[in-house]
mmCIF file of C-alpha atoms in Angstrom:
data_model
loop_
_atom_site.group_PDB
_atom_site.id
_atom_site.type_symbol
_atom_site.label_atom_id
_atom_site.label_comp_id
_atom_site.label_asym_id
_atom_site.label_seq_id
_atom_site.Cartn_x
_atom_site.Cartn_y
_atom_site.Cartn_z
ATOM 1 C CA UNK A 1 -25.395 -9.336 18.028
ATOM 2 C CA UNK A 2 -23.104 -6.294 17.119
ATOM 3 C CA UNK A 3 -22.837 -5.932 13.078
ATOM 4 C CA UNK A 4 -20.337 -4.472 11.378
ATOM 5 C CA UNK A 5 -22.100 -1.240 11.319
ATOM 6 C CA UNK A 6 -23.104 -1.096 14.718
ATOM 7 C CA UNK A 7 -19.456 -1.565 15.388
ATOM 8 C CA UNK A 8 -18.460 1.691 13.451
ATOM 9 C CA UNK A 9 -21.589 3.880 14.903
ATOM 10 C CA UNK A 10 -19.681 2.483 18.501
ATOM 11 C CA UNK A 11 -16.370 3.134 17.252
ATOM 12 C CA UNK A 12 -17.139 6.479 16.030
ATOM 13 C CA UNK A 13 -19.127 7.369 19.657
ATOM 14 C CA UNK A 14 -15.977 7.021 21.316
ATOM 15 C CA UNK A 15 -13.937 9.065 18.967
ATOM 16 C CA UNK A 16 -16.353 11.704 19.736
ATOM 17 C CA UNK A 17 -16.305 11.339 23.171
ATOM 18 C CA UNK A 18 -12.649 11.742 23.212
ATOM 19 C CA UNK A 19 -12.275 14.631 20.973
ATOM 20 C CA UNK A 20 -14.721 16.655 23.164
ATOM 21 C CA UNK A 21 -12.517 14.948 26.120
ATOM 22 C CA UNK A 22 -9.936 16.892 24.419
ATOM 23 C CA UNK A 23 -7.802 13.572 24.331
ATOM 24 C CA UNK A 24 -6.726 13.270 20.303
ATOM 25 C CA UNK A 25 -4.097 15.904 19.833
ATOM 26 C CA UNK A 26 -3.190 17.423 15.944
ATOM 27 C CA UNK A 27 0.559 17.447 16.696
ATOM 28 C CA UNK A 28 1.904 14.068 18.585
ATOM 29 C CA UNK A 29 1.281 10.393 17.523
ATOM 30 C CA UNK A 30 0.222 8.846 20.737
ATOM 31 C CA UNK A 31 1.044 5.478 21.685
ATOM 32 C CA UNK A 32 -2.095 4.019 20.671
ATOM 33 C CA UNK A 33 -1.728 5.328 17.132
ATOM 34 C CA UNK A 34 -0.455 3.541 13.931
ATOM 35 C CA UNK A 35 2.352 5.478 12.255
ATOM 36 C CA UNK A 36 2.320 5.241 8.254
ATOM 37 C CA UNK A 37 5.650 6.583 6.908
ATOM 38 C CA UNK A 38 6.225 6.910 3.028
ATOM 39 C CA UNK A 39 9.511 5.295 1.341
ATOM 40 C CA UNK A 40 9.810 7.427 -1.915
ATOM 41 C CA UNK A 41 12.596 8.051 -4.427
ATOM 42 C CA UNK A 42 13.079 11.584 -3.222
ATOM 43 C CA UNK A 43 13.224 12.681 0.660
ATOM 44 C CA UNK A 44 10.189 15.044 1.654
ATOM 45 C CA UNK A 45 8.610 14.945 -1.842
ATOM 46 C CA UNK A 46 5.558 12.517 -3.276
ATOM 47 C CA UNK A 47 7.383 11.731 -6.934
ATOM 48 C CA UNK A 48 6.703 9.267 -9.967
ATOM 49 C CA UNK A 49 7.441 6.068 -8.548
ATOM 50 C CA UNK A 50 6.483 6.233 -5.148
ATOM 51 C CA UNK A 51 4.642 3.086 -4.078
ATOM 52 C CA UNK A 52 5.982 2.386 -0.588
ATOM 53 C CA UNK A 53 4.704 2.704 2.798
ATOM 54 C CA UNK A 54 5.715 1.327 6.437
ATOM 55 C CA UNK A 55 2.677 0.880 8.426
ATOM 56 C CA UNK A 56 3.899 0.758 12.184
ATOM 57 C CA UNK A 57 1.325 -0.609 14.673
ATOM 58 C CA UNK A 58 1.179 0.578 18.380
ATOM 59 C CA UNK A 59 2.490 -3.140 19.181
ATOM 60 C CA UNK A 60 5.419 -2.200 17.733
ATOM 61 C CA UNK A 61 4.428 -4.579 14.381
ATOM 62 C CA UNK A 62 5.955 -3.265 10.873
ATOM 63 C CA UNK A 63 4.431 -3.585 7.738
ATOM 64 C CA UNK A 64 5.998 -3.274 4.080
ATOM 65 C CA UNK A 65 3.317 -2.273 1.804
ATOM 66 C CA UNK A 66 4.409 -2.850 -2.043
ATOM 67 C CA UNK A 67 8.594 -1.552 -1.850
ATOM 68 C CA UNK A 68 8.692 -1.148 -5.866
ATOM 69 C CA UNK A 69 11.529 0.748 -6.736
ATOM 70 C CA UNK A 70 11.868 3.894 -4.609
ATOM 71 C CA UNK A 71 13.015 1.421 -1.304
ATOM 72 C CA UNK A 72 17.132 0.739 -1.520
ATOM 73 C CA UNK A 73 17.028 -2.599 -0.519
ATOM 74 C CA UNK A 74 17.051 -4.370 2.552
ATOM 75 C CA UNK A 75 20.173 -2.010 3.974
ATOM 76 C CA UNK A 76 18.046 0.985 3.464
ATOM 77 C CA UNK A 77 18.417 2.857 6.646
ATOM 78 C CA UNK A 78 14.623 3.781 6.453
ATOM 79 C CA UNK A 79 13.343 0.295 6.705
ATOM 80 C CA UNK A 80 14.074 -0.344 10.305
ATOM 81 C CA UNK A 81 12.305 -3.999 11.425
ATOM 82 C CA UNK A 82 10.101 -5.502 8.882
ATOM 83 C CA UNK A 83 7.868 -8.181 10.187
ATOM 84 C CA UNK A 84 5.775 -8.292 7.319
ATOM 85 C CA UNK A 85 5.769 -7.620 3.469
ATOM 86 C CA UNK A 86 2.738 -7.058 1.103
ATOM 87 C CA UNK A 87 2.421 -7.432 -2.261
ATOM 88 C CA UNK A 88 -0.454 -6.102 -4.231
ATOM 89 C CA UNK A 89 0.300 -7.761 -7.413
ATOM 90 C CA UNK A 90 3.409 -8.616 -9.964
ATOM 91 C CA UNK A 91 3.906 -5.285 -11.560
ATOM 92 C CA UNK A 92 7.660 -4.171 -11.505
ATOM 93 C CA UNK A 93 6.905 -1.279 -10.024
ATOM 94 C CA UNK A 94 5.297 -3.181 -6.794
ATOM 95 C CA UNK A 95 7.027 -5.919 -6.525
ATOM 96 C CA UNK A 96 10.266 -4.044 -7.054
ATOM 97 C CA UNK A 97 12.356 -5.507 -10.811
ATOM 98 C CA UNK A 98 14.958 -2.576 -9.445
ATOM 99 C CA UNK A 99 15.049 0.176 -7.200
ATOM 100 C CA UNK A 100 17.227 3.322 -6.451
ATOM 101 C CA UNK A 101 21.178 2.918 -4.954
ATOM 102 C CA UNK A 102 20.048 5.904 -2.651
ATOM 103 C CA UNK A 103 17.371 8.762 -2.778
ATOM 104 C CA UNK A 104 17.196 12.302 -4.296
ATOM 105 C CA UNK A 105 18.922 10.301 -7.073
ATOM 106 C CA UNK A 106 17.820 11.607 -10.647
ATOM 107 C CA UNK A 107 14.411 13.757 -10.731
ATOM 108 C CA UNK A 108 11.399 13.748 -8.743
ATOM 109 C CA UNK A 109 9.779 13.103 -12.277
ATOM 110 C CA UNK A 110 11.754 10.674 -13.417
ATOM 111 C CA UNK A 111 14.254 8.608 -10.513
ATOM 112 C CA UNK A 112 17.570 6.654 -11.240
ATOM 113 C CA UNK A 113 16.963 3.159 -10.218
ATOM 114 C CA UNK A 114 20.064 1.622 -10.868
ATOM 115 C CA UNK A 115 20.345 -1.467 -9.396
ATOM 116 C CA UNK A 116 18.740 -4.734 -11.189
ATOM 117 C CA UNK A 117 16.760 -7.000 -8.633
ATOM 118 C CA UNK A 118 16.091 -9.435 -11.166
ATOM 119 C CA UNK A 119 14.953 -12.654 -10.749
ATOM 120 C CA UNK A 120 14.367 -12.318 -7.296
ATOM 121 C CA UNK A 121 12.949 -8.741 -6.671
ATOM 122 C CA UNK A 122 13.401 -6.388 -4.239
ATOM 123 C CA UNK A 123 10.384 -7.448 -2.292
ATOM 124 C CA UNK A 124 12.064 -11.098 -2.036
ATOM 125 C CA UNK A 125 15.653 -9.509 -1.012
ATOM 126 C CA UNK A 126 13.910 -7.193 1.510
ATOM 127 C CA UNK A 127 12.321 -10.556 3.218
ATOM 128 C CA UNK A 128 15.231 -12.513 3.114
ATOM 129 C CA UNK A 129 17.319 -9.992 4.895
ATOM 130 C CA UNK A 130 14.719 -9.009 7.403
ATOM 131 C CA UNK A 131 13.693 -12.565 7.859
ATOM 132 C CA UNK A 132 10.160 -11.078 7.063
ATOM 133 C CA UNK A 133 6.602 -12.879 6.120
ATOM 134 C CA UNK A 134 5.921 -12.303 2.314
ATOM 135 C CA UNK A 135 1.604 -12.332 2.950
ATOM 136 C CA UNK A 136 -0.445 -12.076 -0.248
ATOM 137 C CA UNK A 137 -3.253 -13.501 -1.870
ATOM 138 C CA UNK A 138 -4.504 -15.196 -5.481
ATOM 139 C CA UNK A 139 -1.852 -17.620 -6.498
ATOM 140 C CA UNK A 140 0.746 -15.591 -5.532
ATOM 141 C CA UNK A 141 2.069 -17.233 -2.455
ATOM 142 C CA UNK A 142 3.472 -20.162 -4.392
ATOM 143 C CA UNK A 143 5.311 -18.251 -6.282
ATOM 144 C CA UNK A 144 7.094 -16.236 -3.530
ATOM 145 C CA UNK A 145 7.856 -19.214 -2.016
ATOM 146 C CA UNK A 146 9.731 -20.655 -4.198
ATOM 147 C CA UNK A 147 11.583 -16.741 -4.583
ATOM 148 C CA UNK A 148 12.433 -17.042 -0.824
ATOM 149 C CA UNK A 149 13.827 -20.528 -0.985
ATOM 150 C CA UNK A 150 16.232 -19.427 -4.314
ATOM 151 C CA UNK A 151 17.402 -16.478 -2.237
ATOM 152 C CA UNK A 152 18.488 -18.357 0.462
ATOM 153 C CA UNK A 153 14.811 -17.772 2.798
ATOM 154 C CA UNK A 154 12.524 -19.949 4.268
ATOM 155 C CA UNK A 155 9.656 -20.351 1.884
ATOM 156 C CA UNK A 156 7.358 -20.755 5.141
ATOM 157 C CA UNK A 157 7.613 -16.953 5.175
ATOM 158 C CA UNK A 158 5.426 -17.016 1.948
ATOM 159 C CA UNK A 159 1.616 -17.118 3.549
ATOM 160 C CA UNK A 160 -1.504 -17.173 1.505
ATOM 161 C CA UNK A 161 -4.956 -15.068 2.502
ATOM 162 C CA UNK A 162 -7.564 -15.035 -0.612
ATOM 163 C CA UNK A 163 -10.612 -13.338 -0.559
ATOM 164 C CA UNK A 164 -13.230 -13.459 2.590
ATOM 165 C CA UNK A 165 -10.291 -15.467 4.758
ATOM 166 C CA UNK A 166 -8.039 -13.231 7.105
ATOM 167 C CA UNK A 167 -4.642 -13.700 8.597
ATOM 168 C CA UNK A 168 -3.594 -12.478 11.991
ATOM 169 C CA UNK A 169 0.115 -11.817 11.803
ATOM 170 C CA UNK A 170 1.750 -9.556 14.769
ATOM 171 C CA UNK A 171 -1.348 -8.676 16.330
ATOM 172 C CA UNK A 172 -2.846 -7.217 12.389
ATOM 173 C CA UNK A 173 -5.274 -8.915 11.393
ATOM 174 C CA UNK A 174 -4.924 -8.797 6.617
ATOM 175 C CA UNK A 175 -7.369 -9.473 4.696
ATOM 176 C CA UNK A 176 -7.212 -9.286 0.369
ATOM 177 C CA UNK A 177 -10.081 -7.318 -1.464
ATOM 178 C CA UNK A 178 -9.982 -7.689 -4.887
ATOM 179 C CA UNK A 179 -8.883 -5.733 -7.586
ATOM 180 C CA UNK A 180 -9.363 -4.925 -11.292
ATOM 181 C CA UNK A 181 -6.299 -4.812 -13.176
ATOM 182 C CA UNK A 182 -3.837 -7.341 -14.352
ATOM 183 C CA UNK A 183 -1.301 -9.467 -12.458
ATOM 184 C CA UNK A 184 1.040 -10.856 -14.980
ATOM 185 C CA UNK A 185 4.330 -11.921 -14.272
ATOM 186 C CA UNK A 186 7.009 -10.465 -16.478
ATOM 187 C CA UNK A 187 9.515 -13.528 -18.068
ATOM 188 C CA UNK A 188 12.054 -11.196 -16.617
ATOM 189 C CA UNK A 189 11.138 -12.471 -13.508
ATOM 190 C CA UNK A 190 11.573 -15.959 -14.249
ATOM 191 C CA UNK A 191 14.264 -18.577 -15.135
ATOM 192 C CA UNK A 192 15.081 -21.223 -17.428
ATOM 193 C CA UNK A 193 12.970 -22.441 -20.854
ATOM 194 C CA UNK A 194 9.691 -21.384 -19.673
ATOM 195 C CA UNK A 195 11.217 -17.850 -19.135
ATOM 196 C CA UNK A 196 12.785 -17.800 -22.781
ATOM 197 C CA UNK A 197 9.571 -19.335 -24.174
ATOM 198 C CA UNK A 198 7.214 -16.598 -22.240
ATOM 199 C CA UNK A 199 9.458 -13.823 -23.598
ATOM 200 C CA UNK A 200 9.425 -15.083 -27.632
ATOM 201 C CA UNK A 201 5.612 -14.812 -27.290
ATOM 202 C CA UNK A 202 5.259 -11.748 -26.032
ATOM 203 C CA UNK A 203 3.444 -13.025 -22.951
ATOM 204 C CA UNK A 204 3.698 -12.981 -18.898
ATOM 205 C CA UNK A 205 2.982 -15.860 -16.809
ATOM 206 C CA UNK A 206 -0.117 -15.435 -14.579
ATOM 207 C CA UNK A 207 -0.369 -15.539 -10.665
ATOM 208 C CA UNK A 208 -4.527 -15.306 -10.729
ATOM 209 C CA UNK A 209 -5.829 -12.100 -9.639
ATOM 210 C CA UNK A 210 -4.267 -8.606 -8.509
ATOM 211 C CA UNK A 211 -5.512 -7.417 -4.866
ATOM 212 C CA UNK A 212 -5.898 -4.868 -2.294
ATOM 213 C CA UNK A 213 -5.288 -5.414 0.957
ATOM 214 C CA UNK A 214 -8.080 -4.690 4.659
ATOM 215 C CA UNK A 215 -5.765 -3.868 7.490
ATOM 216 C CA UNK A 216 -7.030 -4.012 11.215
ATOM 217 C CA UNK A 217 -4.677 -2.955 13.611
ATOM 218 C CA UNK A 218 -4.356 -3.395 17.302
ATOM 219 C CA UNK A 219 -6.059 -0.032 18.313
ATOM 220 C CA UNK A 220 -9.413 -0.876 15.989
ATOM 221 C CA UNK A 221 -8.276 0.928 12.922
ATOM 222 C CA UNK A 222 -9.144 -0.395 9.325
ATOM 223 C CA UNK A 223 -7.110 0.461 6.566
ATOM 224 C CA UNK A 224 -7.657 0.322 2.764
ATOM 225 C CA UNK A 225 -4.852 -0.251 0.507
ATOM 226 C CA UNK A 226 -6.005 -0.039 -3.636
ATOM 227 C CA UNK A 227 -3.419 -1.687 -5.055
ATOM 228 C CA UNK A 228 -3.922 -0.687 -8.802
ATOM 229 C CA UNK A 229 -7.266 -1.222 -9.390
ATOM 230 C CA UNK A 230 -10.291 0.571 -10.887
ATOM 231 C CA UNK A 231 -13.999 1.192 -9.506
ATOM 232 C CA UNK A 232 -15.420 -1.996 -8.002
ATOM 233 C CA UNK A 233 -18.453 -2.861 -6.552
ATOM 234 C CA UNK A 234 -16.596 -4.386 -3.770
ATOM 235 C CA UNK A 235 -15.214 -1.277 -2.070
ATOM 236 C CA UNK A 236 -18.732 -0.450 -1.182
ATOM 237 C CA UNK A 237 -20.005 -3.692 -0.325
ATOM 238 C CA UNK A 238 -16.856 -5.305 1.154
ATOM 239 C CA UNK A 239 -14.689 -2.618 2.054
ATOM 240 C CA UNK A 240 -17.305 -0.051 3.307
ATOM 241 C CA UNK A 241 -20.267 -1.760 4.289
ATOM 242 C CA UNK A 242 -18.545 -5.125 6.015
ATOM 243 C CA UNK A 243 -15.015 -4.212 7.218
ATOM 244 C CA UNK A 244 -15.794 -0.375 7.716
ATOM 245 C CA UNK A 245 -12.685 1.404 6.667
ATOM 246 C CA UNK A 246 -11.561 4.366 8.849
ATOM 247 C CA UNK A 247 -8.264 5.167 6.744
ATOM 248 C CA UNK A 248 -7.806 4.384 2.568
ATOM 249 C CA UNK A 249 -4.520 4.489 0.489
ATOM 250 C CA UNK A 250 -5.840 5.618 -2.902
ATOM 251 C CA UNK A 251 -4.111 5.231 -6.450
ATOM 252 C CA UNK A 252 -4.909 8.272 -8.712
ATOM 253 C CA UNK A 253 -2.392 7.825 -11.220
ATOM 254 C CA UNK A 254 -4.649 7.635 -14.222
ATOM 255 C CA UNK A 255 -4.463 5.193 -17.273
ATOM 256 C CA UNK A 256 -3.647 2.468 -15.772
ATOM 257 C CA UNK A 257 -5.843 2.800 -12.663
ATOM 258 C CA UNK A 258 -8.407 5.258 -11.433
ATOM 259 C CA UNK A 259 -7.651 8.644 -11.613
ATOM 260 C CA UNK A 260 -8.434 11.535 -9.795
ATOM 261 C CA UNK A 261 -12.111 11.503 -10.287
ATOM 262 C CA UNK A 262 -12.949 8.321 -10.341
ATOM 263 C CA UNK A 263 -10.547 7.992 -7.166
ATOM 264 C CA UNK A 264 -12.710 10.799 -5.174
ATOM 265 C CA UNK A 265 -15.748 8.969 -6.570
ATOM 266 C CA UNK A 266 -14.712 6.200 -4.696
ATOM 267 C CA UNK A 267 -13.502 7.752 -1.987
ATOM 268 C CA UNK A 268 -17.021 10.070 -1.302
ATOM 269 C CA UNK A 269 -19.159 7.606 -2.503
ATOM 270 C CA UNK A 270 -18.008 3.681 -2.027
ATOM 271 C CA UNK A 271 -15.870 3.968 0.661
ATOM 272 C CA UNK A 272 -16.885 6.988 2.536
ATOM 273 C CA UNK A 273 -13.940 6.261 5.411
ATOM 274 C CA UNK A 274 -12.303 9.156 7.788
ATOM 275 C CA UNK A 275 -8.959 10.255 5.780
ATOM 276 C CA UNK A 276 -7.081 9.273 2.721
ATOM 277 C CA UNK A 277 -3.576 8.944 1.387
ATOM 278 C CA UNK A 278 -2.717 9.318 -2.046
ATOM 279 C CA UNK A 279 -0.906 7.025 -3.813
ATOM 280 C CA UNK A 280 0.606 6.293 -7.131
ATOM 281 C CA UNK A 281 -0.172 9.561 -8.372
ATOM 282 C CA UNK A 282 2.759 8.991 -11.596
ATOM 283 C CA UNK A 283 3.992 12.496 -11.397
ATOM 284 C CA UNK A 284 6.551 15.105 -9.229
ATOM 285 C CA UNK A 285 3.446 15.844 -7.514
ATOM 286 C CA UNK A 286 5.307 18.400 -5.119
ATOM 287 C CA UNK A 287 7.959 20.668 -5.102
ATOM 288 C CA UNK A 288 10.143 21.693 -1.784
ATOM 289 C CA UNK A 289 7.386 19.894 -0.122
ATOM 290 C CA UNK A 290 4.510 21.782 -1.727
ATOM 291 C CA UNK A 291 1.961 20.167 -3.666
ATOM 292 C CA UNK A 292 2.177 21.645 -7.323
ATOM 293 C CA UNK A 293 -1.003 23.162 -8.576
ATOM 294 C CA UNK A 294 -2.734 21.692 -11.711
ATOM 295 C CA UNK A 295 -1.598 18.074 -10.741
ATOM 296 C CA UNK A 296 -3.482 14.798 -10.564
ATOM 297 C CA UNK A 297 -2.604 14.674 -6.757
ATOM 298 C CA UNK A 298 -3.692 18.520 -6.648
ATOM 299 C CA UNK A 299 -7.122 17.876 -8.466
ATOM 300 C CA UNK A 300 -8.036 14.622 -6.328
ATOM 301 C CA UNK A 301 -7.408 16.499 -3.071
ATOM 302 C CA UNK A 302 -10.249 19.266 -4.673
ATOM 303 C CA UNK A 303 -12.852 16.797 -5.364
ATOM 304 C CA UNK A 304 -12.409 15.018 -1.999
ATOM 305 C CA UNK A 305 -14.647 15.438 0.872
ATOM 306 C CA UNK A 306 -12.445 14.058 3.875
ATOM 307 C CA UNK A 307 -8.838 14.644 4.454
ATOM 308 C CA UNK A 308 -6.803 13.965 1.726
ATOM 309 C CA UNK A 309 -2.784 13.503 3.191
ATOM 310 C CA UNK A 310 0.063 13.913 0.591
ATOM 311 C CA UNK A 311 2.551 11.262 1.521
ATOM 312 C CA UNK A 312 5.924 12.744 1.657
ATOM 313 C CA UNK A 313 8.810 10.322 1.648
ATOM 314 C CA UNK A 314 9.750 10.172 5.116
ATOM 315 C CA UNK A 315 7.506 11.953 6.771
ATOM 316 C CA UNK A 316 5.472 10.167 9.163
ATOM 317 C CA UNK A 317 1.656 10.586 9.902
ATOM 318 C CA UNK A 318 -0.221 8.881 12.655
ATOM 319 C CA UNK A 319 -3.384 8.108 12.979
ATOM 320 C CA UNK A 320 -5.830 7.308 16.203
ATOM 321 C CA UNK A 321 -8.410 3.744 15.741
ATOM 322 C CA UNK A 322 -11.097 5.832 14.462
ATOM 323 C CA UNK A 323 -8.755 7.319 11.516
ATOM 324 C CA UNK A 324 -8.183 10.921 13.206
ATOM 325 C CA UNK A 325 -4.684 11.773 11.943
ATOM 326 C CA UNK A 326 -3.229 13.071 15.287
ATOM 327 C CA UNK A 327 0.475 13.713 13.776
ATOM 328 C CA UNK A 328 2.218 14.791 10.342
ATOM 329 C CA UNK A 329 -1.113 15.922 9.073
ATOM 330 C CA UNK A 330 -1.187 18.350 6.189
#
């Protein structure tokens, strides 16, 4: 029987074999590779707000991971095809309560997002217009359903995966991890009484647990995605030791998640995977490009032992199944 660690010492044979093959190239994504491309608030910068990323598998698959508020809507010319949508958990800033008109709009610090998405969010209009699947976990689903069916969707397009189940969609198989942090749903959100009554107590509504997300894509590699959590035991017992991840998307920002140090204790310790992306660092953490010195983004990338890629809205890096970036790398 082949266990998930035999699979990675195979997996990681081959990758050897082709580097000394002199097959994996540092400059152009290959066809094989999966292309992860950043949607922030400003182009060619990694600002406040950014959240969003579009993971493209080499079977052509494209996946929407947590548009916030730094993707303009369905229409933005970025987007291209979205086949699927995911959600980490209810926070406006994932889930998208508004989002920017058009980028380089306001600061890198500090974004204008003009335009209200409220009720529906801009997760929910992104889905409706690209006739995309909304997949999440916890008792989310339900709730997205019934999002997609006010906007005008089908609320089939809302699919559940919880923890330990997986969901093949487009040739990816998703799986949820969890995550520790909060999921509440702000009243803002909602309509009617219940939304009036939430809001007079000074309470959200509650959609069970937040999550992260396992990724396997068509050419073997397994991707991370934090969500906003904190340290847990499970990204060394689930997402190392069992589902081997190659490639991790890492929140730093601090406060209200782990931040830089506990991040590259996760990262060199838990997880232990190929490369990581920053992610929800809540600062300009570049300038013209250039990562500024003295920031949280600057300080994790110090204390990491692997790669550590600065995702620059719109710049696209690829990566091979064994989490080799082959293209965009810093």
């Amino acid at each position: 029987m082949v266990t998930q660690s035999k699979f990675r010492a195979l997996k990681g044979f081959a990758g050897g074999l082709c580097l000394s093959l002199g097959l994996v190239s540092g400059g152009m994504a290959g066809e094989g590779d999966v292309k992860v491309t950043p949607l922030g608030s400003h182009d060619g910068e990694f600002c406040a707000q950014d959240r969003a990323m579009v993971f493209e598998d080499p079977n052509g698959t494209r996946i929407l991971y947590d548009a916030g508020r730094t993707v303009a809507g369905p229409d933005d010319p970025r987007l291209g095809n979205i086949d699927v949508i995911l959600v980490s958990h209810m926070h406006g800033d994932h889930v998208g309560d508004r989002r920017i008109e058009e980028t380089n709009a306001g600061t890198c610090g500090k974004p204008d997002f003009p335009v209200v998405t409220l009720p529906q969010s801009n997760s929910v209009d992104i889905a409706v217009k690209k006739q995309a699947k909304i997949v999440t976990g916890s008792e989310m689903p339900a709730f997205f359903a019934a999002k997609l069916e006010a906007a005008g969707g089908d609320p089939a397009n809302s699919m559940l995966v919880r923890f330990g189940g997986e969901r093949e969609v487009g040739g990816v198989a998703i799986t949820t991890v969890p995550a520790v942090h909060s999921n509440g749903v702000s009243p803002s959100f909602l309509t009617g009484p219940l939304a009036e009554y939430l809001k007079a107590a000074g309470v959200s509504a509650n959609v069970g647990p937040p999550t992260g997300y396992v990724l396997t894509f068509s050419n073997g590699l397994v991707v991370y995605l934090s969500g906003d959590t904190g340290i847990t035991a499970e990204q060394k017992w689930v997402v190392n030791d069992h589902y081997g991840a190659e490639l991790v998307v890492m929140n730093i920002g601090d406060t209200f998640t782990t931040g830089p140090k506990e991040a590259a204790y996760v990262i060199n310790e838990l997880i232990e995977p190929k490369a990581v992306i920053a992610s929800h660092a809540n600062e300009p953490a570049t300038s013209g490009g250039k990562l500024e010195q003295g920031s949280r983004t600057a300080r994790f990338k110090e204390l990491v032992n692997v790669p550590v890629h600065v995702p620059l809205s719109g710049r696209t890096i690829a990566f091979n199944g064994d989490g080799g970036c082959t293209a965009g790398c810093d």
